[in-house]
Short mmCIF file of C-alpha atoms in Angstrom, two decimals:
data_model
loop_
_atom_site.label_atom_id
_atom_site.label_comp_id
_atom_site.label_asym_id
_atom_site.label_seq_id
_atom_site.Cartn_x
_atom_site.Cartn_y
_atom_site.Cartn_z
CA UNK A 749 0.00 0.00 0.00
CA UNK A 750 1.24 3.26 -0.61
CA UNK A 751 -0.37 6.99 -0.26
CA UNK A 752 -0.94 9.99 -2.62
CA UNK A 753 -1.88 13.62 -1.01
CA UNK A 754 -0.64 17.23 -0.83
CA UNK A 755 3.60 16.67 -0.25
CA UNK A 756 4.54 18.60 3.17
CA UNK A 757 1.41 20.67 2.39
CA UNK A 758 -1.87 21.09 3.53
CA UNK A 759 -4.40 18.43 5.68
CA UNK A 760 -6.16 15.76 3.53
CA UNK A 761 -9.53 15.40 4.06
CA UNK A 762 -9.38 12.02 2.26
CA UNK A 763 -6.43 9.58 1.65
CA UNK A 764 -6.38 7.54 -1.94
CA UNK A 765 -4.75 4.49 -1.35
CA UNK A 766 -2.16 3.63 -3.91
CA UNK A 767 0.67 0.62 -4.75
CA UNK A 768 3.60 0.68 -2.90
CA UNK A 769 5.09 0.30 0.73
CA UNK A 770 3.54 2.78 2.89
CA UNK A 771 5.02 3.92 6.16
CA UNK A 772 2.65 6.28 8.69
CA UNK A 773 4.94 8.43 11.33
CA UNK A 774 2.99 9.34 14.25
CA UNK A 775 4.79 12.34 15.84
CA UNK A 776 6.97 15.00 14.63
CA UNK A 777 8.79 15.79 17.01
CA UNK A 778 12.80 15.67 17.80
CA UNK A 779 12.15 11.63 16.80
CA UNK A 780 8.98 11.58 14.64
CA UNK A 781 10.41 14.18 12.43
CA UNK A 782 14.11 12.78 12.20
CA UNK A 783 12.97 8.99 11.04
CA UNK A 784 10.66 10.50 8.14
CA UNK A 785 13.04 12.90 6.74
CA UNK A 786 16.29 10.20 7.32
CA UNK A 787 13.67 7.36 5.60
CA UNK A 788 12.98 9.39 2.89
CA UNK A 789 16.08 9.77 2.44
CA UNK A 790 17.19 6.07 3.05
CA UNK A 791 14.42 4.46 -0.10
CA UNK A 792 13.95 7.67 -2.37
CA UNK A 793 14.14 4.82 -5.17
CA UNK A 794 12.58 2.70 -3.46
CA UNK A 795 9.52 3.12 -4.43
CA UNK A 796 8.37 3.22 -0.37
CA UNK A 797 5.85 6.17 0.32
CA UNK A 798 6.17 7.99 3.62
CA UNK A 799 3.00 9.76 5.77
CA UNK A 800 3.90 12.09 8.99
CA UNK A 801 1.01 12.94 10.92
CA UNK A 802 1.25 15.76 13.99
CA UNK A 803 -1.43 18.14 15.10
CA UNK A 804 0.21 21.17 14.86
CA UNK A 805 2.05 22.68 11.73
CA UNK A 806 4.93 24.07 13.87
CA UNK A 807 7.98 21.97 14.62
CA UNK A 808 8.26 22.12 18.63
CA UNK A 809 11.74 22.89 20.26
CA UNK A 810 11.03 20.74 23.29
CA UNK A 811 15.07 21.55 24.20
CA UNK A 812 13.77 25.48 23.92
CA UNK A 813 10.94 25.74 25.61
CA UNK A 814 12.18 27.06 28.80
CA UNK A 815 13.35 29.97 26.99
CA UNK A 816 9.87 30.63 26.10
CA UNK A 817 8.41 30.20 29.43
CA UNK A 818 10.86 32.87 30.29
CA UNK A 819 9.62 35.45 27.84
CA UNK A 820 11.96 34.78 25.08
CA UNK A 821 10.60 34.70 21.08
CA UNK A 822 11.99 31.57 19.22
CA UNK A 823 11.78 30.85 15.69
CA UNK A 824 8.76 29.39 14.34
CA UNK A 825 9.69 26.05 12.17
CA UNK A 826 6.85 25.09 10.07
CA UNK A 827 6.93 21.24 9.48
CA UNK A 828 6.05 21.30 5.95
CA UNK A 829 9.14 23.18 5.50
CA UNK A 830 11.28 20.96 6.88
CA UNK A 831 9.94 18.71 4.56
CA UNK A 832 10.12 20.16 1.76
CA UNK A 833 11.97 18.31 -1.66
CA UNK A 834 11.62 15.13 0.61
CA UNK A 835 8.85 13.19 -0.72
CA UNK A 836 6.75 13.03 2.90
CA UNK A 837 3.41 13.75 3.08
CA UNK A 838 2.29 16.20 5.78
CA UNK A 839 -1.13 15.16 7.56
CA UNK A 840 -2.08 17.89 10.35
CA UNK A 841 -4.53 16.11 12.80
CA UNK A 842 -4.54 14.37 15.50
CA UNK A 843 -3.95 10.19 15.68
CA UNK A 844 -7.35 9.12 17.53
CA UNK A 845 -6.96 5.54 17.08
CA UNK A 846 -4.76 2.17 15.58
CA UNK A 847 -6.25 -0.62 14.60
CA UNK A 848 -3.40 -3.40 14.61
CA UNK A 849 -5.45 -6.07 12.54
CA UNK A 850 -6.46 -3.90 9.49
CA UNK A 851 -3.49 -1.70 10.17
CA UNK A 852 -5.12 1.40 10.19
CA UNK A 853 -4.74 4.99 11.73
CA UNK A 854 -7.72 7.30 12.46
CA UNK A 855 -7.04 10.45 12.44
CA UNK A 856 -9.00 13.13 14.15
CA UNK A 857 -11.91 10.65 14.33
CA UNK A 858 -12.43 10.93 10.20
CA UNK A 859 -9.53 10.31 8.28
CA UNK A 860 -8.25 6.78 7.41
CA UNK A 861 -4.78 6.13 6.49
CA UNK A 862 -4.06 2.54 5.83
CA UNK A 863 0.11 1.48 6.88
CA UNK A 864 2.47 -1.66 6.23
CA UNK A 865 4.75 0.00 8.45
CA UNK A 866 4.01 1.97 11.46
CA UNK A 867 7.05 4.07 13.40
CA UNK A 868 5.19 5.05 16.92
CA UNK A 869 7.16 8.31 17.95
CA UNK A 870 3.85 10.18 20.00
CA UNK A 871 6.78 11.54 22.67
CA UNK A 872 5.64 12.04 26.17
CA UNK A 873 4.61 15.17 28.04
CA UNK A 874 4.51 16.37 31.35
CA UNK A 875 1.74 14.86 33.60
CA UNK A 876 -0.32 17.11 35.78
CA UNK A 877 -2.72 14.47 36.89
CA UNK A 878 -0.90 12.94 40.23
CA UNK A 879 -0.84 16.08 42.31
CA UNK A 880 -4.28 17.75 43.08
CA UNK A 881 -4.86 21.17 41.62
CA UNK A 882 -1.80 21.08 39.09
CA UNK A 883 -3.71 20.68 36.19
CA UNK A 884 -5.66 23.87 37.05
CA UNK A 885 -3.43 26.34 38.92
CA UNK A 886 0.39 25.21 37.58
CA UNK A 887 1.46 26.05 33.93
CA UNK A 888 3.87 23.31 31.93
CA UNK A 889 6.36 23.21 28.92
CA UNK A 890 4.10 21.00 27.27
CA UNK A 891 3.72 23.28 24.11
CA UNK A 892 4.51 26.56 23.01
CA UNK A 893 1.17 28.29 23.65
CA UNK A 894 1.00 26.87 27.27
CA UNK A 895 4.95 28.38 27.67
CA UNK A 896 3.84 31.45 25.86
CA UNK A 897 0.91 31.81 28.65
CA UNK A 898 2.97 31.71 31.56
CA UNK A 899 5.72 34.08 30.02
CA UNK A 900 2.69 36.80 29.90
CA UNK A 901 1.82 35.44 33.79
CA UNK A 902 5.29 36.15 34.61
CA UNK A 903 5.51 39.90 33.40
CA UNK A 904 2.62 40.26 35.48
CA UNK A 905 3.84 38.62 38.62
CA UNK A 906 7.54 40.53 37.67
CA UNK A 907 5.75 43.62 38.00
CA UNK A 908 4.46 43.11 40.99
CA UNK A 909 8.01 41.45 42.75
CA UNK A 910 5.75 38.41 43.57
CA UNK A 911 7.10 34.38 43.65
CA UNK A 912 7.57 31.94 41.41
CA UNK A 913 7.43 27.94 42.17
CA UNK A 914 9.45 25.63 39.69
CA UNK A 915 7.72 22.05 41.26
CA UNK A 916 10.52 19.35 40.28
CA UNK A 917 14.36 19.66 40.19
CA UNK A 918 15.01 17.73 36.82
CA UNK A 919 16.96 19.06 34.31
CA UNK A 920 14.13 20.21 32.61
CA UNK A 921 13.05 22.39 36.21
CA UNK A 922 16.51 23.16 37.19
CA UNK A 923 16.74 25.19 33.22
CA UNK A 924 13.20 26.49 34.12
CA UNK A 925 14.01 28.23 36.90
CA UNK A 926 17.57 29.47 36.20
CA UNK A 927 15.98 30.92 33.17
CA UNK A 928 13.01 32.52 34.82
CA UNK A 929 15.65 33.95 37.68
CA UNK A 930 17.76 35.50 35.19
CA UNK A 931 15.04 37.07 32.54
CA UNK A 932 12.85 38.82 35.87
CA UNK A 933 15.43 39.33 38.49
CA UNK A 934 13.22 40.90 40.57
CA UNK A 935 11.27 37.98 40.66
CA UNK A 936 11.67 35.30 43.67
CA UNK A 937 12.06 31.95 42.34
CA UNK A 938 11.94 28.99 44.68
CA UNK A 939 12.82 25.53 43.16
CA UNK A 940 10.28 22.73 45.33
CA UNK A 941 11.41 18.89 44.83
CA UNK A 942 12.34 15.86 46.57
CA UNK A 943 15.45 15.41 45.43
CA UNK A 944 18.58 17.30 45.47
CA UNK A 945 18.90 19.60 42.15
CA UNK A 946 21.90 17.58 40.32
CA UNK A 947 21.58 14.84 42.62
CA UNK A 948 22.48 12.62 39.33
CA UNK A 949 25.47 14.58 38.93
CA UNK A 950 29.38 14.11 40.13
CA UNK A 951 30.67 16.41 42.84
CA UNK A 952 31.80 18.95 40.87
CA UNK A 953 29.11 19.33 38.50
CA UNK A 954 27.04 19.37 41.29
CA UNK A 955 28.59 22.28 43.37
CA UNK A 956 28.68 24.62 40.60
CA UNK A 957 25.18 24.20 39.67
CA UNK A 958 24.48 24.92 43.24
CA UNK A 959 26.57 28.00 42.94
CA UNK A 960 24.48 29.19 39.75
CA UNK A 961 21.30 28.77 41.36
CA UNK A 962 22.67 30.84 44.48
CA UNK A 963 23.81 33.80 42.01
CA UNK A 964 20.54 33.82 40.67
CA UNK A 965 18.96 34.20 43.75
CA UNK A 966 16.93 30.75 43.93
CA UNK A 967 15.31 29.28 46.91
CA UNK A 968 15.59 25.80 47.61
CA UNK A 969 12.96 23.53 48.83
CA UNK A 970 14.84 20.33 48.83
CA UNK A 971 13.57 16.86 50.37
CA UNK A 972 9.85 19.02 49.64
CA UNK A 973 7.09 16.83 48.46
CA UNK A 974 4.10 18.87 46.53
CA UNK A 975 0.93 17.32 48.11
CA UNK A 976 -1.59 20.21 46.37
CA UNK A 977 -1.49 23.22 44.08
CA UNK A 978 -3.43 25.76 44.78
CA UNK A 979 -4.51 29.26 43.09
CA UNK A 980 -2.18 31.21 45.23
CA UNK A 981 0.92 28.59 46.29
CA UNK A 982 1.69 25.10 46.62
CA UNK A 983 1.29 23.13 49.91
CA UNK A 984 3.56 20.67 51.20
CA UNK A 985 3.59 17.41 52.61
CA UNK A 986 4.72 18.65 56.44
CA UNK A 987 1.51 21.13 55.74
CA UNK A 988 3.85 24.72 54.77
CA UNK A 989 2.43 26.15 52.13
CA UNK A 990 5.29 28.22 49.95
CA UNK A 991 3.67 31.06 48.44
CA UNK A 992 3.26 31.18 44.17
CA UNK A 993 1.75 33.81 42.30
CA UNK A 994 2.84 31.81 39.37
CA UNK A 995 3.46 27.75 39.13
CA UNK A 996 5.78 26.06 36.56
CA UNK A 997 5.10 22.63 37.24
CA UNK A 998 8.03 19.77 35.68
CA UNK A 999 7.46 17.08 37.99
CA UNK A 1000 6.75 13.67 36.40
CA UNK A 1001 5.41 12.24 32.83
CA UNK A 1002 2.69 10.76 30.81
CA UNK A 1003 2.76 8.87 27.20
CA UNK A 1004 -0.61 8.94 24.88
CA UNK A 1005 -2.68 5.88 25.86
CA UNK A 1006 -3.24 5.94 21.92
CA UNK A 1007 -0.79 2.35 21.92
CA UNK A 1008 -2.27 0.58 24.97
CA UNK A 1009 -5.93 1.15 23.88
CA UNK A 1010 -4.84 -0.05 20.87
CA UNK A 1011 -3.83 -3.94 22.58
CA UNK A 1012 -0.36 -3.09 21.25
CA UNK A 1013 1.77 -4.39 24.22
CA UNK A 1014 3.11 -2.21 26.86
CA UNK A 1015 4.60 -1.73 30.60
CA UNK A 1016 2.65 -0.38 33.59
CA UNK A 1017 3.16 3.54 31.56
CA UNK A 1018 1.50 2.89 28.82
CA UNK A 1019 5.69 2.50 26.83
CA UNK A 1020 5.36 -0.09 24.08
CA UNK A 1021 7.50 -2.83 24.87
CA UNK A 1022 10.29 -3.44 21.89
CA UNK A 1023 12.43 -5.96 20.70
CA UNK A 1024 16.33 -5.71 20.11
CA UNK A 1025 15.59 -3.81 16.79
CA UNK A 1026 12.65 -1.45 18.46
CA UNK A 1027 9.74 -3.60 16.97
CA UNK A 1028 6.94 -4.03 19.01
CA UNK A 1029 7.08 -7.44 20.58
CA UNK A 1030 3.11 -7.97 19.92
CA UNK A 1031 3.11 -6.14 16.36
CA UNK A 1032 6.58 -6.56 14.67
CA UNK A 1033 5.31 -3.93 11.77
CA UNK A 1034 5.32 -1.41 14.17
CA UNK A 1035 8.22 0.47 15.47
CA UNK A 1036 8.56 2.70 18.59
CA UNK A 1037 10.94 5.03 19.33
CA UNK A 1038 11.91 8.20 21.45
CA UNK A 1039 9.83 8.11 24.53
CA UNK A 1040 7.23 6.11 23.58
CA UNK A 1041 9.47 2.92 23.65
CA UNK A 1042 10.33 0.99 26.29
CA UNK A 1043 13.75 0.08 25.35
CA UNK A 1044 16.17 -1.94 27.13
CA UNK A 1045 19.39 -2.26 27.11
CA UNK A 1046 22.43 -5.06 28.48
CA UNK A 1047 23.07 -1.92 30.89
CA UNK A 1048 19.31 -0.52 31.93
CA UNK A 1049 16.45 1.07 30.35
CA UNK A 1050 16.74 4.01 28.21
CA UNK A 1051 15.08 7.30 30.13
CA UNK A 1052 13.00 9.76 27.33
CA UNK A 1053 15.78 12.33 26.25
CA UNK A 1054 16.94 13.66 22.94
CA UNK A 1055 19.95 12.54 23.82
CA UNK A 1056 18.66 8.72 22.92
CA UNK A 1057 15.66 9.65 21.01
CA UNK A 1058 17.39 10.66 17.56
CA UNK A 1059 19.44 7.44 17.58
CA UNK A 1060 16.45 5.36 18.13
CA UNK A 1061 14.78 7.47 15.59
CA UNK A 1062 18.13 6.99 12.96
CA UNK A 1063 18.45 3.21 14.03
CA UNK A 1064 14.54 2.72 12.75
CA UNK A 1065 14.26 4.79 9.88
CA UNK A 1066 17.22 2.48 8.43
CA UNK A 1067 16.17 -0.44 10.02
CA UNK A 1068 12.63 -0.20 7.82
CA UNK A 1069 15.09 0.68 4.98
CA UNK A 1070 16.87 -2.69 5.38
CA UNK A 1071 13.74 -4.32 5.78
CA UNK A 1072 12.00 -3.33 2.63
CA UNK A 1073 14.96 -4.14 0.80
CA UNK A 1074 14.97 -7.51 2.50
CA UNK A 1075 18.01 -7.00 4.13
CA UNK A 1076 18.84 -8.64 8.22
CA UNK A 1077 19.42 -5.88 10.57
CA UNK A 1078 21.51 -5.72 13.77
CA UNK A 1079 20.22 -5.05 17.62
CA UNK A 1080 20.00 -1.62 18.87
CA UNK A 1081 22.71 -0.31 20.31
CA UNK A 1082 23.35 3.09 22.83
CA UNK A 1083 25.38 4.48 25.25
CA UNK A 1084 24.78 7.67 26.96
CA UNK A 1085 27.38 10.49 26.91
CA UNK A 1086 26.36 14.08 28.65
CA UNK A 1087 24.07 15.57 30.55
CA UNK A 1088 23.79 18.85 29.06
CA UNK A 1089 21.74 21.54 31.57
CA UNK A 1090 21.24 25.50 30.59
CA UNK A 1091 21.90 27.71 33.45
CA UNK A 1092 20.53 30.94 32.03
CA UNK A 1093 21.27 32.32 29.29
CA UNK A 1094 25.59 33.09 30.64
CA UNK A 1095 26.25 29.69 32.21
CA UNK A 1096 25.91 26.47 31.50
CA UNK A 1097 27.05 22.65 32.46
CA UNK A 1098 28.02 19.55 30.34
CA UNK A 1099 28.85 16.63 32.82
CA UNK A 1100 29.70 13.49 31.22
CA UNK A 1101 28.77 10.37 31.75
CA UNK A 1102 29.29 6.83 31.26
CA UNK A 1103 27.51 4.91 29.51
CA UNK A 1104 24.67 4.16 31.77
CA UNK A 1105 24.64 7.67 32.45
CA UNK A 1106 25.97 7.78 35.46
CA UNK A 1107 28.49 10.70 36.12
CA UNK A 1108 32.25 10.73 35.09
CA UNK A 1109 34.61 12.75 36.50
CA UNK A 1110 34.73 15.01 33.81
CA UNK A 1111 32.61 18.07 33.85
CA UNK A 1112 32.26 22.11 31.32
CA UNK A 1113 31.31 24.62 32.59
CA UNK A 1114 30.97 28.45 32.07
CA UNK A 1115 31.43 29.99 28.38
CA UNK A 1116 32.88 27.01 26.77
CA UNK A 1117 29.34 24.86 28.34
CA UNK A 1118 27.35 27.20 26.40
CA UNK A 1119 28.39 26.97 23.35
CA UNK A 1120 28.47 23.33 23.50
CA UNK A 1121 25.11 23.15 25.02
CA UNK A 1122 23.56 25.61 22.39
CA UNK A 1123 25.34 23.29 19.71
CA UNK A 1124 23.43 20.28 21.26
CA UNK A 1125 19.71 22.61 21.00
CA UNK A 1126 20.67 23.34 17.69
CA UNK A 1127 21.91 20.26 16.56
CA UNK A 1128 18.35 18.13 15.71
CA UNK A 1129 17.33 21.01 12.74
CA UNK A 1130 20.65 20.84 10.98
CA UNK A 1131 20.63 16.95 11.38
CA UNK A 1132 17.28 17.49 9.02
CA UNK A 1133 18.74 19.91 6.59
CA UNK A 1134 21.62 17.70 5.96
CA UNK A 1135 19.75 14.41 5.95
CA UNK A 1136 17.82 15.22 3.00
CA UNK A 1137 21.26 14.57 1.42
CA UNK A 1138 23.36 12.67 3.00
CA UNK A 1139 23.23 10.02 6.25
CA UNK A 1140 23.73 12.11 9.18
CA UNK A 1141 24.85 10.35 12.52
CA UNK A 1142 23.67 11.59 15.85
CA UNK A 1143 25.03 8.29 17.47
CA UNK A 1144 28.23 9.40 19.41
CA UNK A 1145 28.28 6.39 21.49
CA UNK A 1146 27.01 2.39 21.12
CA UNK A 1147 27.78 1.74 24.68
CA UNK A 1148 31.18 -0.03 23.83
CA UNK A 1149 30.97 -3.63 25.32
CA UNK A 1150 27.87 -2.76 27.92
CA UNK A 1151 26.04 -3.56 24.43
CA UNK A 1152 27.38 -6.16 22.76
CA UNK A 1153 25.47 -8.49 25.21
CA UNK A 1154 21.89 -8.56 24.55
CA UNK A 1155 19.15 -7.30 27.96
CA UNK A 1156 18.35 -9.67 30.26
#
């Protein structure tokens, strides 16, 4: 089966089904969009006809998006130019449903798009849902708009010198906050979580991001467990209640259902559970990657990062190319490298890692860290630029002998 429709252009009401091997992305993000454009790529003579389906036109920065929350303006990347002169089709909607056994996607309840192969890349997004009163009174990074809304709550709280709460001391709320501190400095900014911020990181990684976040003024809450939003501050477990004109909450993640209501097989989160090669173990002709996989490794499970979503996302898209062709294909194979964390827009920290990702000795920081970690937040568009025309790596590590043994 194959599909014929507007090329990186405009939604299809309808989709004529045509001859030909016909592969349905589902996601464009970081992974979603990397696997079309490197498949494309990978069987231009192939004959193989390639559908990406996302519900929004713009291509989301999900490395960036603390720089919105903090007032800045990005760049807005329209998918169907990033796909433009590759061959995929562009379908704007939403996936509402898979049917496995006719191998089928419905999309936004209407549109039918039949698949032989189907690369699952939905992603993951922050999950408001544990924690009463988050998903009414805290603001996320789960899309531009929602960023863009609490950037315009933030002028307003500036203006007023009220407080801030960052709820969850990931890397994702440790950028947050530095970010936040730095654009309104007459803001307070208190950073709530568990855990100690860099807690994953070696000493001296550690003690410099602890000296950043004192320079920028941040209060910790640390060993802090949010038991409640509410409109006006977040209460805590030992019944404080910190004070929050404003609530940035990065605490904890969700996956679509889309896969589990599906029957396609999955853990306790809803992850599809993959083979060596990333193929679901229930439905081989589908393919997950990014975070919507639950892939394991000799060493551990990978965690959802960029950092191992473009290499699942390369290892599939020629993986499918190898498999149309009738080719064998080798296990997956990853190693973790950096931890790369923002710390404003003047300091930043790389601290490496072993495979595994636990920490190595070896840390950047300061001017030389942000260059190298804007390279990294620039690095996923230029992979697509230069993939429409050549094969473009993003593997810098295969985990060395910690994956030449296959998972237990």
């Amino acid at each position: 089966m194959g599909v014929t429709g507007t090329e990186a252009g405009a939604r299809p009401w309808e989709v004529e089904m045509t001859n030909g091997h016909h592969v349905v992305v589902l996601g464009a993000g970081y992974t979603g969009m990397f696997s079309a454009i490197r498949l494309a790529h990978r069987t231009r003579r192939t004959g193989v006809k390639i559908t990406l389906v996302n519900p929004s036109s713009r291509f989301v920065e999900r490395l960036r998006m603390h720089q919105i929350a903090a007032g800045q303006q990005l760049a807005d990347h329209q998918i169907p130019d990033l796909l433009a002169g590759t061959g995929v089709t562009f379908v704007q909607g939403t996936a509402t449903a898979i049917d496995p056994e006719t191998r089928r996607v419905t999309v936004d309840g209407a549109t039918s798009l039949g698949y032989d192969t189907l690369i699952y890349a939905l992603g993951s997004s922050t999950d408001t849902g544990k924690v009463p009163g988050a998903d009414v009174h805290a603001f996320t990074l789960n899309s531009p708009e929602i960023a863009g809304r609490f950037a315009a709550r933030l002028t307003e709280v500036a203006a007023a010198s009220g407080t801030v709460t960052v709820c969850g001391a990931g890397l994702t709320g440790i950028e947050a906050a530095c970010e936040i501190a730095e654009s309104h400095p007459g803001l307070r900014v208190t950073l709530i979580s568990p855990d100690e911020p860099g807690g994953m990181m070696g000493a001296k990684a550690r003690a410099h991001l602890h000296r950043a976040l004192g320079r920028l003024g941040i209060a910790l809450e640390t060993g802090a467990r949010v038991t409640k939003v509410l409109p006006d501050g977040v209460e805590l477990a030992d019944g404080r209640i910190i004070r929050s004109d404003a609530c940035l909450w990065t605490a904890g993640v969700k996956v679509s259902p889309l896969a589990a209501d599906a029957g396609i097989a999955t853990d306790d989160r809803g992850l599809i559970l993959v083979d060596a090669t990333l193929r679901s173990v229930s439905h081989p002709e589908i393919h997950a990657i990014g975070d919507a996989a639950a892939v394991r490794l000799a060493w551990g499970q990978l965690h959802g990062s960029c950092q191992s979503g473009l290499p699942t996302a390369q290892y599939t898209a020629d993986t499918v190319a190898r498999l149309v062709r009738g080719k064998a294909v080798k296990p997956f194979r990853f190693g973790y490298y950096h931890q790369p964390v923002s710390l404003g827009r003047r300091d930043a920290l790389i601290q490496f890692t072993r495979t595994d990702f636990t920490p190595r000795r070896q840390c950047l920081t300061g001017r030389g860290a942000v260059v190298y970690k804007e390279m990294v937040s620039s690095s996923p568009l230029m992979t697509y630029r230069f993939s429409k025309r050549m094969n473009v790596s993003t593997i810098v590590s295969k985990g060395g002998r910690a994956t030449r043994r296959p998972a237990p």
